[in-house]
Coordinates of C-alpha atoms and ligand atoms in Angstrom, one line a residue:
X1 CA -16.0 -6.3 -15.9
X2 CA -18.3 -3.4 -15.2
X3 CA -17.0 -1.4 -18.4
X4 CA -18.6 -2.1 -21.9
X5 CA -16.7 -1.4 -24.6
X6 CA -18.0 0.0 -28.0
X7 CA -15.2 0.0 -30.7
X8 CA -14.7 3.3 -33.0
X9 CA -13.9 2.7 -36.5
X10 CA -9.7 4.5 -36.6
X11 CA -10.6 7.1 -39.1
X12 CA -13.5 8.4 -37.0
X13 CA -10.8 7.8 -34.3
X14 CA -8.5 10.0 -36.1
X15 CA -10.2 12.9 -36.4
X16 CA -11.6 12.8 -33.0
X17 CA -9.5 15.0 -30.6
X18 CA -11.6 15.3 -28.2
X19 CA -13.0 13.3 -24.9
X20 CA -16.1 13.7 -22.9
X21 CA -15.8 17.4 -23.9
X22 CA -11.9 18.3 -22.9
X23 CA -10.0 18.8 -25.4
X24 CA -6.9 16.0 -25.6
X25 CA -4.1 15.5 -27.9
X26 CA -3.8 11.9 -27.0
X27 CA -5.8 9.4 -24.2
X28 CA -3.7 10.3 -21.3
X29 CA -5.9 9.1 -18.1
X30 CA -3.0 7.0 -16.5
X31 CA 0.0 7.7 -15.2
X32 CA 1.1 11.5 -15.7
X33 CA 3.0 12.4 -19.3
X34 CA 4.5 15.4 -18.1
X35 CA 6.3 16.6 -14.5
X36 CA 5.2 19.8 -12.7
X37 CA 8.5 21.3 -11.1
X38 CA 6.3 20.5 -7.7
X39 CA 6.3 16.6 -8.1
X40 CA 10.1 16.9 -9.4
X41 CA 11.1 18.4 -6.4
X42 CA 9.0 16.2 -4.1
X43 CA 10.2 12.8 -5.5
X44 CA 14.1 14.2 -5.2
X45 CA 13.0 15.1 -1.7
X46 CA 12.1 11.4 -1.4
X47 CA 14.7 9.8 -3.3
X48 CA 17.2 11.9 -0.9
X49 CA 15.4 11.9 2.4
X50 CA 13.3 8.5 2.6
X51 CA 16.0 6.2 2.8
X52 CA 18.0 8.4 5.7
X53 CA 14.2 8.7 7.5
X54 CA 13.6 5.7 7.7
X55 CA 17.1 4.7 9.5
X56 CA 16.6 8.2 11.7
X57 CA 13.6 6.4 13.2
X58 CA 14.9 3.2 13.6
X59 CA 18.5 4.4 15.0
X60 CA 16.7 6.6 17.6
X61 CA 15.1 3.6 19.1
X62 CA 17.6 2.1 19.1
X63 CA 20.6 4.1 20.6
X64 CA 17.5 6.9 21.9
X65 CA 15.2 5.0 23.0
X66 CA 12.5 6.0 20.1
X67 CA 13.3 9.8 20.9
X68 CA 13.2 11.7 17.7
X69 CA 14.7 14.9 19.9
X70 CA 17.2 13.1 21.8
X71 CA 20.1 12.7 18.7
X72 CA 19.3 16.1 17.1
X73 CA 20.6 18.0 20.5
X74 CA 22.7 15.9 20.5
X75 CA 24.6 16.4 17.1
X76 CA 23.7 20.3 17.4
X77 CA 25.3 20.7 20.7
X78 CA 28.5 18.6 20.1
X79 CA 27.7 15.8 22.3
X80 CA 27.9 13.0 19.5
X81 CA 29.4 13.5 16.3
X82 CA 27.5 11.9 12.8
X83 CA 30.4 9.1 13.1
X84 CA 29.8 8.4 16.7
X85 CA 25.7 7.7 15.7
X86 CA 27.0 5.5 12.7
X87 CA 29.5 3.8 14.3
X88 CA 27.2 2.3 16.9
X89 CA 24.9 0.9 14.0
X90 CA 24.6 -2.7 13.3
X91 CA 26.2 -3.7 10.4
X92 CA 24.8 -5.9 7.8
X93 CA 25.3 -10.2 9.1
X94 CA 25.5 -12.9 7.3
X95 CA 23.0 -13.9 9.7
X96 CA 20.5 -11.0 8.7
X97 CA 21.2 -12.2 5.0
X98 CA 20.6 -16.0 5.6
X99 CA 17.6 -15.0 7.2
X100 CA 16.1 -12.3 4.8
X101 CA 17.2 -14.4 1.9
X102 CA 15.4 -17.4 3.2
X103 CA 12.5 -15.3 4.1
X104 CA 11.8 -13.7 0.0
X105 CA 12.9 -16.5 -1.2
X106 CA 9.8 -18.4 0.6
X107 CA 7.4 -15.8 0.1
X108 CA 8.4 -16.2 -4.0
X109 CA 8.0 -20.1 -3.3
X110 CA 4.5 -20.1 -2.1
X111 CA 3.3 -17.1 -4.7
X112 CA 4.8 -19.2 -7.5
X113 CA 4.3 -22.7 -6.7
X114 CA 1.2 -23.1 -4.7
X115 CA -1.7 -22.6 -6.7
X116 CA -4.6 -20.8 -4.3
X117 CA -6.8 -23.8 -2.2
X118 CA -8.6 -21.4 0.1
X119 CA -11.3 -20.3 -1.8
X120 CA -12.1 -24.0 -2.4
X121 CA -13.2 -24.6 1.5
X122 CA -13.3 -20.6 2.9
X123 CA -17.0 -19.8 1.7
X124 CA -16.8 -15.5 0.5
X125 CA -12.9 -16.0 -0.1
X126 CA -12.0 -15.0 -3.7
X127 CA -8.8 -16.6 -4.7
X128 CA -7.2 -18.4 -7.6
X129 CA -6.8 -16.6 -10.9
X130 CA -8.9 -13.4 -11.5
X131 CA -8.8 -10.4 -13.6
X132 CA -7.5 -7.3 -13.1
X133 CA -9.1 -3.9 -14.5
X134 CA -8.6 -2.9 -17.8
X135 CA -5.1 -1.0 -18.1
X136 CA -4.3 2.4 -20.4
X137 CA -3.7 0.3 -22.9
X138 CA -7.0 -1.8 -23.4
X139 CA -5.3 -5.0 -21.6
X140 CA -6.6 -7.3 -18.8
X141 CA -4.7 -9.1 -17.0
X142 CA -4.7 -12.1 -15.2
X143 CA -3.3 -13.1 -11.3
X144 CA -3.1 -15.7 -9.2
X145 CA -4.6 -14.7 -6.1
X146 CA -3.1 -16.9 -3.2
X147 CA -2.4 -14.2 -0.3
X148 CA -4.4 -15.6 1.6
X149 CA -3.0 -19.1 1.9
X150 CA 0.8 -17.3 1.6
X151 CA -0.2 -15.4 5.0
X152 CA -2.2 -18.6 6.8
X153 CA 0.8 -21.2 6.1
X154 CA 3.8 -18.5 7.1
X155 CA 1.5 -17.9 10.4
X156 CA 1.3 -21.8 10.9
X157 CA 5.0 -22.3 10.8
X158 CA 5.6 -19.1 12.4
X159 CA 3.4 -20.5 16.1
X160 CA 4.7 -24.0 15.1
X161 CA 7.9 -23.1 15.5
X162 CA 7.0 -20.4 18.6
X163 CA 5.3 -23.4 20.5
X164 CA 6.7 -26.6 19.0
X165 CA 9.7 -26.8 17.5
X166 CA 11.4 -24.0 18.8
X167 CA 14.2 -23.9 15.8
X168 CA 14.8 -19.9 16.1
X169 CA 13.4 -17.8 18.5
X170 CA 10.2 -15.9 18.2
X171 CA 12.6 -12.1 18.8
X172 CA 14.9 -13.0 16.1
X173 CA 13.4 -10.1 13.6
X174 CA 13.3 -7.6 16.4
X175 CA 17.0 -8.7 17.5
X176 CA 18.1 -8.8 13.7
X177 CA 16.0 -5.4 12.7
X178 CA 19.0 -3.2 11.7
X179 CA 20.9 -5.7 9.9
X180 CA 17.7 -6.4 8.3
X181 CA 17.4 -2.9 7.2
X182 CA 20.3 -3.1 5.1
X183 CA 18.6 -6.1 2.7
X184 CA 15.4 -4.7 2.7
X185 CA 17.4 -1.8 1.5
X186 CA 19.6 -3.8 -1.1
X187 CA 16.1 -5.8 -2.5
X188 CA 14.8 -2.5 -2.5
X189 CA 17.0 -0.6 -5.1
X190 CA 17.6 -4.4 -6.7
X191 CA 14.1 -4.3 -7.7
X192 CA 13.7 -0.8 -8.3
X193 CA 16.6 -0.7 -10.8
X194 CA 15.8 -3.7 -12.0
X195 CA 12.2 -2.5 -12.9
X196 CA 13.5 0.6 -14.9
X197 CA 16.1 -1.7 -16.8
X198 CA 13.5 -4.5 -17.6
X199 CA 11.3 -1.1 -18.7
X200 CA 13.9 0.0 -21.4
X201 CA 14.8 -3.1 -22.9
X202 CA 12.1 -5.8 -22.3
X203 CA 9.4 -4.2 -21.1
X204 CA 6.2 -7.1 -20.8
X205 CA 3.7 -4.6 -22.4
X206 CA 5.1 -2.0 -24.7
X207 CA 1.8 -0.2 -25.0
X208 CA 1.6 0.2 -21.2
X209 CA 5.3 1.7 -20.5
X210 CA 5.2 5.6 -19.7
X211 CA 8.2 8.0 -20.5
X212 CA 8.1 11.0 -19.6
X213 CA 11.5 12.5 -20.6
X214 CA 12.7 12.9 -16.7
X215 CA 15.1 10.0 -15.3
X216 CA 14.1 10.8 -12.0
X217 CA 10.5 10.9 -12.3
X218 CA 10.6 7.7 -14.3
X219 CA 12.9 5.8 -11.7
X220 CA 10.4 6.9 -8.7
X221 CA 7.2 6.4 -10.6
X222 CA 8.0 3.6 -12.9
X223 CA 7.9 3.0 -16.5
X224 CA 6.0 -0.2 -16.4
X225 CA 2.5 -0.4 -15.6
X226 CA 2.6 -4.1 -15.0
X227 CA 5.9 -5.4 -15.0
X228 CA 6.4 -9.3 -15.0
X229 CA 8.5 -12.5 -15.2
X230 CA 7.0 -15.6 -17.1
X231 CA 3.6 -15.6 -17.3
X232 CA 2.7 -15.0 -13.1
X233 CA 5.2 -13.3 -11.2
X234 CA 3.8 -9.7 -11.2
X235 CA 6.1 -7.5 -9.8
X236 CA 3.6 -5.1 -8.3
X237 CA 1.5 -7.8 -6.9
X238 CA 3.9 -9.8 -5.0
X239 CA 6.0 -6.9 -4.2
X240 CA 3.0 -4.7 -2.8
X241 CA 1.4 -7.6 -1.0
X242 CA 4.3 -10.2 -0.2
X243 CA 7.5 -9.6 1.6
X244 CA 5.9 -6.7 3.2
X245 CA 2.6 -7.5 4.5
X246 CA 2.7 -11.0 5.3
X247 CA 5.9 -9.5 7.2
X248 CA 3.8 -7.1 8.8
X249 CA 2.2 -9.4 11.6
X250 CA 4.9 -11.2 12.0
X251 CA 7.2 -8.3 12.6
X252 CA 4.4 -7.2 15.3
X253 CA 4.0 -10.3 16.9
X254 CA 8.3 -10.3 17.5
X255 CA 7.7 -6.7 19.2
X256 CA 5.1 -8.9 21.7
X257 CA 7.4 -11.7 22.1
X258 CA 10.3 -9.3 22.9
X259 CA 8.2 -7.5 25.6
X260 CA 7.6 -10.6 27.2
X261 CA 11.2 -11.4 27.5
X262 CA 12.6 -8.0 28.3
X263 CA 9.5 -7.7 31.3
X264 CA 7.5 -11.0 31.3
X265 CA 4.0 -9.8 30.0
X266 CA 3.0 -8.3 27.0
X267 CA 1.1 -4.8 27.7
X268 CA -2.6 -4.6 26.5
X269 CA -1.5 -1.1 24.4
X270 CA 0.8 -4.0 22.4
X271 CA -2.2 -6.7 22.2
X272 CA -4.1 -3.3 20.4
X273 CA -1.5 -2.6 18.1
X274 CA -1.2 -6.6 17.1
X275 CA -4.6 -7.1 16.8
X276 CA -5.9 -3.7 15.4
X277 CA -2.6 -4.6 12.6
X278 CA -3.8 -7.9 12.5
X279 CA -7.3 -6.9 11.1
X280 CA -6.0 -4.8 8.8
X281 CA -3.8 -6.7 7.4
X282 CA -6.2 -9.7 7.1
X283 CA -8.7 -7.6 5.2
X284 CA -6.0 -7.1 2.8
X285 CA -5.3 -10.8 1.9
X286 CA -8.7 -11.2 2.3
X287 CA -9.7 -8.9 -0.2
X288 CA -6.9 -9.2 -2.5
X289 CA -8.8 -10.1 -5.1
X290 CA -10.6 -6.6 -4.6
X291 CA -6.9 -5.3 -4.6
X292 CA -6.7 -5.7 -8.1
X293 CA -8.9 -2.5 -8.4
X294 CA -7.3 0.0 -6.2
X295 CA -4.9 2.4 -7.4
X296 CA -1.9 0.6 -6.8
X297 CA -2.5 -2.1 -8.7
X298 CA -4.6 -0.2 -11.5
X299 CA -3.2 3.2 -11.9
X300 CA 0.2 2.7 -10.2
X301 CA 3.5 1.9 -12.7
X302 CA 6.3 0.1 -11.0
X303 CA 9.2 1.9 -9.9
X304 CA 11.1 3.2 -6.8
X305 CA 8.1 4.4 -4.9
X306 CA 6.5 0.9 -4.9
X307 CA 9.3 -1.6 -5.6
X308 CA 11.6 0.0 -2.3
X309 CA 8.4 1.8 -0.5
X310 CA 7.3 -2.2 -0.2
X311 CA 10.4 -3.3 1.0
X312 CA 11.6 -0.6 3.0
X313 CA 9.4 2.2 3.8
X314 CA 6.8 -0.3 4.3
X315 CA 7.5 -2.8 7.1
X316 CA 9.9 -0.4 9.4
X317 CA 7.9 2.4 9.6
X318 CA 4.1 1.4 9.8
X319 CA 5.5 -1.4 12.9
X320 CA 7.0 1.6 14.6
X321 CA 3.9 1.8 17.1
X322 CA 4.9 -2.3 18.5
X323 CA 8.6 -1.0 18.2
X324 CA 7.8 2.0 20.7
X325 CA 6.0 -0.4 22.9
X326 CA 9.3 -2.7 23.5
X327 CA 11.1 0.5 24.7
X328 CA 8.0 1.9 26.6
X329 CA 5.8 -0.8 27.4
X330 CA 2.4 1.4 28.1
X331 CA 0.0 -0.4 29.9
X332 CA -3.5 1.7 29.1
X333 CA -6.3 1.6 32.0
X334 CA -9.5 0.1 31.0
X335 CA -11.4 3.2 29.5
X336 CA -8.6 4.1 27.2
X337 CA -8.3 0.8 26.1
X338 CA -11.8 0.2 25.3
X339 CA -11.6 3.8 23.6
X340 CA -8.9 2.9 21.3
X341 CA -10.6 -0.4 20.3
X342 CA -13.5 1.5 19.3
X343 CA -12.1 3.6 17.3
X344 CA -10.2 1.2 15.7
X345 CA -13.2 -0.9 14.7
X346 CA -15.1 2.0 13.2
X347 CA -12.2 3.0 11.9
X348 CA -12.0 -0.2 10.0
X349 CA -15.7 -0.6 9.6
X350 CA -16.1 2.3 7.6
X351 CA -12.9 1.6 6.1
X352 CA -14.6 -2.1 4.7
X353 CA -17.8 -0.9 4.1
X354 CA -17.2 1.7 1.6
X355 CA -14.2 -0.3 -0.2
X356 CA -17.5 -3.2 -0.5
X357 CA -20.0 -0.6 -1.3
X358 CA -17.5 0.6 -4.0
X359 CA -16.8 -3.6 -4.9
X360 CA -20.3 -4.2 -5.0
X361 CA -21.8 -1.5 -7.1
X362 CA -18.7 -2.2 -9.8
X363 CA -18.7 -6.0 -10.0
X364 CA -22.6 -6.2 -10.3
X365 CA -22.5 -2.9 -13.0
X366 CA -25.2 -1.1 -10.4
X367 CA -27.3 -4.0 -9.9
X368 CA -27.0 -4.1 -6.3
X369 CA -28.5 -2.5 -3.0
X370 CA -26.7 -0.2 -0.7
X371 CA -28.1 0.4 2.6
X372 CA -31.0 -1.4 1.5
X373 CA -32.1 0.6 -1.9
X374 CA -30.8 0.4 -5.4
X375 CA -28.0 3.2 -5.8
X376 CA -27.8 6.0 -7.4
X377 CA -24.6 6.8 -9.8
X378 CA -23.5 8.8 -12.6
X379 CA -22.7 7.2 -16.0
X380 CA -19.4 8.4 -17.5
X381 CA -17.2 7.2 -20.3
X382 CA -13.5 7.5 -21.1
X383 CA -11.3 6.1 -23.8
X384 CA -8.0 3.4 -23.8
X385 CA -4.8 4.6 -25.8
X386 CA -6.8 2.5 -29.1
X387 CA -9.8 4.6 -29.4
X388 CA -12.2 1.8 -27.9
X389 CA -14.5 4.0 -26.0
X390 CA -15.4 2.3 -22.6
X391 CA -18.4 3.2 -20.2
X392 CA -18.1 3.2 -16.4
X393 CA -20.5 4.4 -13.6
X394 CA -19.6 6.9 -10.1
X395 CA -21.8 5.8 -7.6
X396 CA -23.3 8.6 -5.3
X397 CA -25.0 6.3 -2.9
X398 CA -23.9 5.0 0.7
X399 CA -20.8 6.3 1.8
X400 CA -19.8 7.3 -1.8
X401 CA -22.2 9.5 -1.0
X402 CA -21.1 10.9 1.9
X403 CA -17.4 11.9 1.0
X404 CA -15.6 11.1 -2.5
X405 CA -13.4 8.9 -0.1
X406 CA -14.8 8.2 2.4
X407 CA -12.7 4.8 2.7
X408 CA -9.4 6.7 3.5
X409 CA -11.4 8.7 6.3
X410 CA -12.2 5.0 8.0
X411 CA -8.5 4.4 7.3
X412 CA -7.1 7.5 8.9
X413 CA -9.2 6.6 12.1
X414 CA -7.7 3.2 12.3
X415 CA -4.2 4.7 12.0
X416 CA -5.0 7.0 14.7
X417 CA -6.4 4.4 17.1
X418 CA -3.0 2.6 16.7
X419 CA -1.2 5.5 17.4
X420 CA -3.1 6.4 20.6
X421 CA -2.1 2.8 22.1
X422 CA 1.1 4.1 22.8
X423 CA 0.0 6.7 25.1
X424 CA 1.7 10.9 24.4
X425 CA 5.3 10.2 26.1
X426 CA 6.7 10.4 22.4
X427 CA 5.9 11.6 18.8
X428 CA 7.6 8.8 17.0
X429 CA 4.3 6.6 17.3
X430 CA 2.5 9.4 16.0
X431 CA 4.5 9.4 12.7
X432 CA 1.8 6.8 11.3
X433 CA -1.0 9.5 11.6
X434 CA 0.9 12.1 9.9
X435 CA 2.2 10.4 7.2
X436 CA -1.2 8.4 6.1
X437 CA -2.7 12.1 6.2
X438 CA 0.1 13.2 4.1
X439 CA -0.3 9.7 1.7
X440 CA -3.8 9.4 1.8
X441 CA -4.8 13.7 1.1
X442 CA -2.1 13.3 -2.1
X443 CA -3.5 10.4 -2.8
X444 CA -7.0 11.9 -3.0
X445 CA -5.8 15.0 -4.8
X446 CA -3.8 12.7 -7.3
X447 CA -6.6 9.9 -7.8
X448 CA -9.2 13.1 -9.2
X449 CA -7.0 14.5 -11.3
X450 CA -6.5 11.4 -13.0
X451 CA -10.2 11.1 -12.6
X452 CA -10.6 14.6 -13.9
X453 CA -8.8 13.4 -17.1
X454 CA -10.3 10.1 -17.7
X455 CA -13.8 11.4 -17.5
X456 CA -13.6 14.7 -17.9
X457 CA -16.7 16.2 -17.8
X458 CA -18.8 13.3 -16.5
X459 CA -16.0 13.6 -13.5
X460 CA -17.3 17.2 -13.0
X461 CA -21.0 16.2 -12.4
X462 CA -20.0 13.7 -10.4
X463 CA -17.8 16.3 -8.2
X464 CA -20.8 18.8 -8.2
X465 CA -23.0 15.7 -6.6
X466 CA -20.7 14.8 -3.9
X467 CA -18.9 18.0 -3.1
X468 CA -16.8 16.6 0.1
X469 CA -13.3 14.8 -0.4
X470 CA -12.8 13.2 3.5
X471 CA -14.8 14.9 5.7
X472 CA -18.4 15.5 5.0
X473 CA -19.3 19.3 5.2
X474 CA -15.3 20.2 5.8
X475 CA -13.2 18.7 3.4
Ligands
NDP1 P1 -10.2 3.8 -4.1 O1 -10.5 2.4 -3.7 O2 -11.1 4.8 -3.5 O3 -10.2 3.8 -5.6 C1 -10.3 5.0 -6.3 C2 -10.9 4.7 -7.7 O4 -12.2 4.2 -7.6 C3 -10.9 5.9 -8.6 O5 -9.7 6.0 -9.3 C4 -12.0 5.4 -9.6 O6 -11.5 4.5 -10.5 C5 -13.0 4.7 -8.7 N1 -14.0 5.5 -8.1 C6 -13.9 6.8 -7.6 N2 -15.1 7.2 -7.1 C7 -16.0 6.2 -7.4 C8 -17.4 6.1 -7.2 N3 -18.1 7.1 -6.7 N4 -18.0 5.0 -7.7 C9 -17.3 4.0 -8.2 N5 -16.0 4.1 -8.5 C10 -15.3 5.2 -8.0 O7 -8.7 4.2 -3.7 P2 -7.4 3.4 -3.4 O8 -7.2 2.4 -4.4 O9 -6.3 4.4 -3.3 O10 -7.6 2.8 -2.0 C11 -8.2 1.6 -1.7 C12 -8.1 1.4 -0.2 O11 -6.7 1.1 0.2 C13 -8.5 2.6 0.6 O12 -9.4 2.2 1.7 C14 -7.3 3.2 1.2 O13 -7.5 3.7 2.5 C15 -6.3 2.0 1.3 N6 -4.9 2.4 1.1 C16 -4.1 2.1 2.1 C17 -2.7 2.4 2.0 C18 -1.8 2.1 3.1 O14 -0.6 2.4 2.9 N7 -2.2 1.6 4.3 C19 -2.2 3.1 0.8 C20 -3.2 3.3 -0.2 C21 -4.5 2.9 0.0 P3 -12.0 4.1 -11.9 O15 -10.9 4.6 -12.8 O16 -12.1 2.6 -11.9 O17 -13.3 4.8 -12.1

């Protein structure tokens, strides 16, 4: 771990009120304690809206074609009534439920039961069981890191089957998708209730549960930081990174197989989206061990916003772009092509790079070079819910540098180049764009206040040193 620890004897701790200069009536660097009437009204927002967006999107491709225009006029002038729109909605299967059950129920096989072998032949893979940061409450814990492999052998039977054995065919998500949506959506509020119950009664770390007084902050948010069954089925980790990522690429690569069965080739804007996707979600199970340290994993509690935004929100509306292209299969000429690529790739290059830099400087405490030369950083301390006084260091070198996150600028390029596959018939593929600029500038604005209140003023000197958020010299 990058942080050493120096222990304060309790009386000292006692009367000490104060950290790194702000005054504090308790160490409160994780998860908020109290809700502004501006994050209570957003999360009812979402708790209302997401659910009913995220079947607006997929019901307009379906009965509109992916217009987002086409069943608003259509309700406001009279043409179709509410019922009408529902009534021609799939309803749930038994098939979609044989399928989906079948499908978690393998995911939880291979996260449980199959001990990680990659890193033992993939040289640079990190796998097996590593640490996690430490949490609020002084803990560290332990995962089994096995993504990797989870992703590789669902893939392998996933062609096998495409190529070989031919038991289902390779359109059966895309021809299942609505039914589908109704047990994403019941695993969804399973888990999400689930989490909230398990936080009241048995929580797996007392010390690490948040209330803050407000049901419906608590059921979005979470009250567990890291919520588990037995000793290795983390509820964040396999939520976050299982039934919805390893889904991801398959989900895209059913889009591909439908557009070669609806018009007998797949379109290059598709091969994009599947392999721009596919990078992107490699670099995740690559990485997961890196995953460990980003927000979600450290910062995050388990509630609503992860346990159904993995299962729901998730895999239907970051595929929407390969979804689009079934309905409009865009075939791009050469230069647009090529430009998308690029920007894709830097996209993701600067995406990689920084989230290393930021690996780097942390897992070797400084004792690395960026872009050649030792880097520069600010030391800062903070404090766990015991008094144990920790110290940490904010790098100001590379692309740290640059832009206090700069990785979620790389990422916003990437989502962009995926959105521009799809050519500028339709705003629906654009949706990706717009919300990562929504997630991603919250996220920013969220991760320095925490920041703000962990460090306090070491934060401040930090902020003064690398004045930009995203966009050097704008933002
Ligand atoms: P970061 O990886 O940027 O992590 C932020 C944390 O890093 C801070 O809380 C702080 O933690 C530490 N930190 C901040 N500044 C510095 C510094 N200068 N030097 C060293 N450490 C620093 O954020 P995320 O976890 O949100 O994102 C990780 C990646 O995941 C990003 O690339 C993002 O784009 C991507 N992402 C993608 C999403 C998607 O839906 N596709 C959603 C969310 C993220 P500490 O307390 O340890 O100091």
């Amino acid at each position: 771990m990058a942080a050493h620890q120096e222990k304060k004897p309790s009386e000292e701790r006692k009367r000490k009120n104060t950290q790194n200069g702000l005054r504090t009536s308790q160490v409160q660097w994780g998860r908020a304690w109290e809700v502004d009437w501006f994050s209570l009204a957003s999360i009812l927002f979402l708790l209302a809206f997401a659910p009913l967006i995220v079947y607006y999107f997929i019901m307009s491709c379906d009965q509109y074609q992916c217009s987002l225009t086409d069943p608003l006029i259509a309700l406001l002038t009279g043409n179709k009534h509410l019922s009408d729109i529902w009534n021609k909605t799939p309803t749930l299967t038994y098939r979609a439920a044989g399928i989906y059950t079948l499908w978690v129920a393998f995911q939880v096989f291979l996260y449980v039961f199959i001990p990680d072998f990659c890193h033992k032949f993939l040289p640079g893979y990190v796998g097996g069981v590593q640490e996690g940061a430490v949490t609020p409450a002084g803990a560290v814990n332990k995962y089994e890191i096995n993504g990797l492999q989870a992703w590789i052998i669902t893939h392998m039977l996933w062609f096998a089957n495409a190529y070989y054995f031919h038991w289902f065919s390779p359109t059966i998500i895309f021809d299942n998708w609505i039914p589908l949506l109704w047990c994403a959506n019941i695993l969804g509020y399973a888990v999400s209730n689930f989490a909230m119950i398990k936080g009241y009664f048995f929580p797996t770390s007392a010390k690490d549960c948040k209330f803050t007084g407000n049901f419906f902050y608590d059921y979005m948010m979470g009250i567990e930081f890291n919520p588990r069954i037995g000793k290795w089925f983390d509820f964040k980790l396999f939520f976050n990174g299982r039934p919805g990522i390893v889904a991801w690429t398959l989900i895209n690569l059913s889009y591909a197989a439908k557009q070669q069965e609806l018009y007998g080739q797949v379109t290059n804007s598709m091969i994009l989206v599947n392999v721009l996707q596919g990078i992107y979600v490699l670099d995740f199970f690559w990485n997961e061990a890196w995953y460990l340290k980003t927000i979600d994993i450290c910062h995050d509690h388990f509630g609503w916003y992860l346990g159904w935004g993995d299962c729901v929100w998730l895999p239907y509306l970051y595929t929407l772009q390969g979804l689009y292209l079934v309905y409009h299969p865009v075939q791009l000429g050469t230069a647009n092509a090529i430009g998308v690529l690029m920007l894709g790739l830097i996209g993701y290059y600067i995406f990689r790079t920084t989230n290393h830099q930021k690996d780097l400087f942390r897992r070797t405490n400084g004792n690395c070079k960026i872009w050649g030369k030792k880097p520069e950083y600010i030391e800062c301390s903070y404090m766990s819910v015991d008094g144990t006084k920790y110290y940490s260091k904010l790098m100001t070198s590379g692309f740290w540098g640059w832009a206090r996150h700069f990785n979620y600028t790389g990422d916003l390029m990437g989502s962009l180049a995926y959105c521009l596959a799809c050519g500028f018939e339709h705003i629906l593929p654009y949706f990706y764009i717009v919300y990562m600029t929504i997630l991603l500038t919250h996220r920013c604005i969220r991760d320095e206040h925490r920041c703000f209140s962990k460090y306090g003023k070491d934060w401040k000197r930090y902020t003064s040193a690398v004045p930009y958020r995203l966009i050097p010299g704008i933002f």
